PDB file of C-alpha atoms in Angstrom:
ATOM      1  CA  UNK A   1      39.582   6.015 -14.404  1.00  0.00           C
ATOM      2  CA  UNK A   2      36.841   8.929 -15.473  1.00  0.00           C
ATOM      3  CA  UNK A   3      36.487  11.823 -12.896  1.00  0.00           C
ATOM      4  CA  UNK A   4      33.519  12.861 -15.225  1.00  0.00           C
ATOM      5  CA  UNK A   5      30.129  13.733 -13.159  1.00  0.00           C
ATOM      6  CA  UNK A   6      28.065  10.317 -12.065  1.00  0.00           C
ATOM      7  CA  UNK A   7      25.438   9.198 -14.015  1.00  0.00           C
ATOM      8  CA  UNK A   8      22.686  10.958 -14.436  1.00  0.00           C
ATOM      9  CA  UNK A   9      18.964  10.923 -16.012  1.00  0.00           C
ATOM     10  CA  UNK A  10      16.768  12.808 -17.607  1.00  0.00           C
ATOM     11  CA  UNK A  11      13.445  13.155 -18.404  1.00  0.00           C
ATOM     12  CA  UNK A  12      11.357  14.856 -20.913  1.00  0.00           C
ATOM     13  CA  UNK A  13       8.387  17.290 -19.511  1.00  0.00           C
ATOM     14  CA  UNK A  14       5.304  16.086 -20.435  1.00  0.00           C
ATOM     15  CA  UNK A  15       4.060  19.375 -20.509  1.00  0.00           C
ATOM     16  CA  UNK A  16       6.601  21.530 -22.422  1.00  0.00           C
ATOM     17  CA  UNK A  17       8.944  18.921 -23.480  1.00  0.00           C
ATOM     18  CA  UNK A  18      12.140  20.461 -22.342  1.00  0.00           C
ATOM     19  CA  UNK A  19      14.462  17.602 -20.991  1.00  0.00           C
ATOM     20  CA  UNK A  20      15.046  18.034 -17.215  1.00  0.00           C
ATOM     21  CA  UNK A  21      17.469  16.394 -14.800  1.00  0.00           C
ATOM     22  CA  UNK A  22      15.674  13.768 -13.200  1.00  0.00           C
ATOM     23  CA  UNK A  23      16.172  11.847  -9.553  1.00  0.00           C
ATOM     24  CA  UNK A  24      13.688   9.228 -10.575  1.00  0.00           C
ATOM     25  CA  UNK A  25      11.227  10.699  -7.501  1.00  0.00           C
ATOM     26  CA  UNK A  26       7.613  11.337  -7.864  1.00  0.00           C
ATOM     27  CA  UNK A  27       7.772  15.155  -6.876  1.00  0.00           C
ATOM     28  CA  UNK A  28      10.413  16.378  -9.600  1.00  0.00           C
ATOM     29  CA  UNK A  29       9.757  19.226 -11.537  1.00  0.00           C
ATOM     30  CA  UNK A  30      10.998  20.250 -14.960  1.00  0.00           C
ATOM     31  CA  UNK A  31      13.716  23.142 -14.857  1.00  0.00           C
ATOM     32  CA  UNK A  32      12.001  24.778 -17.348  1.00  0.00           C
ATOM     33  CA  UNK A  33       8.094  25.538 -16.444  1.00  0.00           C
ATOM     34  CA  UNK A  34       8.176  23.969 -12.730  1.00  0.00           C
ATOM     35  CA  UNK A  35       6.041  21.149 -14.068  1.00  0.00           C
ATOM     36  CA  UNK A  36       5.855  17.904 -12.212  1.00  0.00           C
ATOM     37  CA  UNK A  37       7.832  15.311 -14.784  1.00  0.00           C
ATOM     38  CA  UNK A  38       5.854  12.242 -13.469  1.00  0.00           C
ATOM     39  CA  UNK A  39       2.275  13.697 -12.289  1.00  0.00           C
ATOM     40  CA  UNK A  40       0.513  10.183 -12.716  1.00  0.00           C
ATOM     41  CA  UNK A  41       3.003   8.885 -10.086  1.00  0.00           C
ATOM     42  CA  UNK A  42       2.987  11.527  -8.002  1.00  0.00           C
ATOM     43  CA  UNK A  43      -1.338  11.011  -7.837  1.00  0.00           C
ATOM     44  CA  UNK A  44      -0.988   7.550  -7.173  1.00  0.00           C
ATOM     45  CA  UNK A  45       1.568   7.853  -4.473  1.00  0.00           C
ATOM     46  CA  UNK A  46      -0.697  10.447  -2.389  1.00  0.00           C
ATOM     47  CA  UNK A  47      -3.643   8.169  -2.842  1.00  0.00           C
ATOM     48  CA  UNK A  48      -1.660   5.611  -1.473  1.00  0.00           C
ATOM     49  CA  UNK A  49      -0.385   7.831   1.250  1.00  0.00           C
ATOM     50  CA  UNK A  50      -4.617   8.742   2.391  1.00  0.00           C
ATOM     51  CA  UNK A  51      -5.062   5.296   1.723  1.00  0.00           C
ATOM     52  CA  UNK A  52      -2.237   3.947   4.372  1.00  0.00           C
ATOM     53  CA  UNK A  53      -3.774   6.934   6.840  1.00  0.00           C
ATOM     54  CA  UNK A  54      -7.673   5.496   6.867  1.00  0.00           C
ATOM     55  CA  UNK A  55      -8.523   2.986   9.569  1.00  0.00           C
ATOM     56  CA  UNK A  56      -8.157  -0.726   8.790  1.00  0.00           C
ATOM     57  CA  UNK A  57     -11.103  -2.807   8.940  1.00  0.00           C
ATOM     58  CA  UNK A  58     -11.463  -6.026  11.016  1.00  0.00           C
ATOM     59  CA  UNK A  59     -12.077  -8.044   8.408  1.00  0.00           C
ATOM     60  CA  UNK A  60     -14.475 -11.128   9.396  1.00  0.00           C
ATOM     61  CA  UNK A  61     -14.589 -10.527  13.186  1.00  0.00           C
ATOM     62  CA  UNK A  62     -17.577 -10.277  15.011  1.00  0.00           C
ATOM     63  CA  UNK A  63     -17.370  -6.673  16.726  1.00  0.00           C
ATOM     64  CA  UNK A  64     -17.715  -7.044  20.443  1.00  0.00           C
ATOM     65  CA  UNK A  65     -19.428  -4.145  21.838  1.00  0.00           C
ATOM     66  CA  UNK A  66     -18.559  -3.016  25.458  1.00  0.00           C
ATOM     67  CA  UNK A  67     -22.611  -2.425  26.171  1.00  0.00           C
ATOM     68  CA  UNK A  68     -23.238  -6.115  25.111  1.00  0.00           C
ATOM     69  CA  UNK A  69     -24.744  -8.733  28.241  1.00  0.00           C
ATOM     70  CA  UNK A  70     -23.103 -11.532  29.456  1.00  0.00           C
ATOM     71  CA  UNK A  71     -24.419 -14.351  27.068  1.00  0.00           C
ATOM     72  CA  UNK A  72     -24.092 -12.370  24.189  1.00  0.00           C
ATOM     73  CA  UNK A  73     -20.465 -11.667  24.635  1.00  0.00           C
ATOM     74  CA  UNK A  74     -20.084 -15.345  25.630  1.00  0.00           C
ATOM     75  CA  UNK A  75     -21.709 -15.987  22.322  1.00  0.00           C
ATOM     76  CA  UNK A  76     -19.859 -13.537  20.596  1.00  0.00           C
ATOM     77  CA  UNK A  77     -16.426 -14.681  21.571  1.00  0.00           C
ATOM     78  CA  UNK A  78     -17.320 -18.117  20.786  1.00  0.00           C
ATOM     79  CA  UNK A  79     -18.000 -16.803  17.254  1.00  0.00           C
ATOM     80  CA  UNK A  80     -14.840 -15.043  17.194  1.00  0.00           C
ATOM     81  CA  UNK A  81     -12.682 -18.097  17.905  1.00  0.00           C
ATOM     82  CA  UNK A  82     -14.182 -20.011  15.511  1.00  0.00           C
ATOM     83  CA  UNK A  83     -13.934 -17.434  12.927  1.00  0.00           C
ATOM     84  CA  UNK A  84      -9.935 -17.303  13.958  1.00  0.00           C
ATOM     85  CA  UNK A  85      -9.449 -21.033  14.071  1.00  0.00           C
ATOM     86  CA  UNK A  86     -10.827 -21.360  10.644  1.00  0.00           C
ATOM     87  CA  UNK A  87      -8.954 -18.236   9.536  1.00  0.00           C
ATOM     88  CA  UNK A  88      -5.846 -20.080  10.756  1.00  0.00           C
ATOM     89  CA  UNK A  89      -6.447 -23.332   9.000  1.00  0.00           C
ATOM     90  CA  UNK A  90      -7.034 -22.239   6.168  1.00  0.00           C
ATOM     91  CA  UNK A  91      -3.505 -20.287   6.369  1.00  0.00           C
ATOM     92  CA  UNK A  92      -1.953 -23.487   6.967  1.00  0.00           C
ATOM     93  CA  UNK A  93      -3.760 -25.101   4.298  1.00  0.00           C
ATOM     94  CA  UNK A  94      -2.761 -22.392   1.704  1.00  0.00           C
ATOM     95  CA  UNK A  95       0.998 -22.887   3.375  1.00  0.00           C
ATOM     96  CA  UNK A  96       1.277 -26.178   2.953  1.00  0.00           C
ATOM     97  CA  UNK A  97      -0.364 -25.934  -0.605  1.00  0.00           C
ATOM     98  CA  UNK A  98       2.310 -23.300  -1.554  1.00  0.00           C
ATOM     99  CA  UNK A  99       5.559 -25.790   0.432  1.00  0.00           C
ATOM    100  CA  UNK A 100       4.870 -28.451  -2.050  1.00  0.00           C
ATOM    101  CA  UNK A 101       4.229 -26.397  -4.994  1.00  0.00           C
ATOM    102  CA  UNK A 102       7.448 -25.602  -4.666  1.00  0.00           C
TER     103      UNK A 102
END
């Protein structure tokens, strides 16, 4: 068996072009000028990051405010639970489409 050292990568700077040891992660710099060796990755995983930090929307339900009277919250609800029984039948339908496309 080889004792040698692991293996390794390396990647060439984009910005000098000095080949740099390389962990494959997004915040690696080049040994040379300090440059990041993948800055397009590195952008895209901090928008994802803010991305994953904003507030999700509800998406297709009826906000029910806390200031709303009776039989409009009655009204609203029944909105609601039609809006989540059709949301769930048309999971199953997609499900059951997907089961026999095997």
């Amino acid at each position: 068996m080889n004792d040698a050292a692991p293996l390794s990568a390396s990647k060439k700077c984009p910005h000098c072009g000095f080949w740099s040891p390389w962990q494959q992660k997004s915040d690696d710099t080049c040994a040379r000028c300090g440059q990041l060796l993948d800055p397009v990755r590195n952008r895209s995983e901090q928008a994802r990051d803010q991305e994953s930090k904003q507030p999700m929307s509800q998406f297709m339900l009826l906000e029910i405010s806390p200031d709303d009277k009776g039989l409009v919250r009655l009204g609203k609800q029944l909105i609601r639970g039609g809006q989540l029984a059709f949301a769930a039948t048309l999971s199953f339908i997609l499900w059951f489409l997907a089961l026999a496309a095997g």
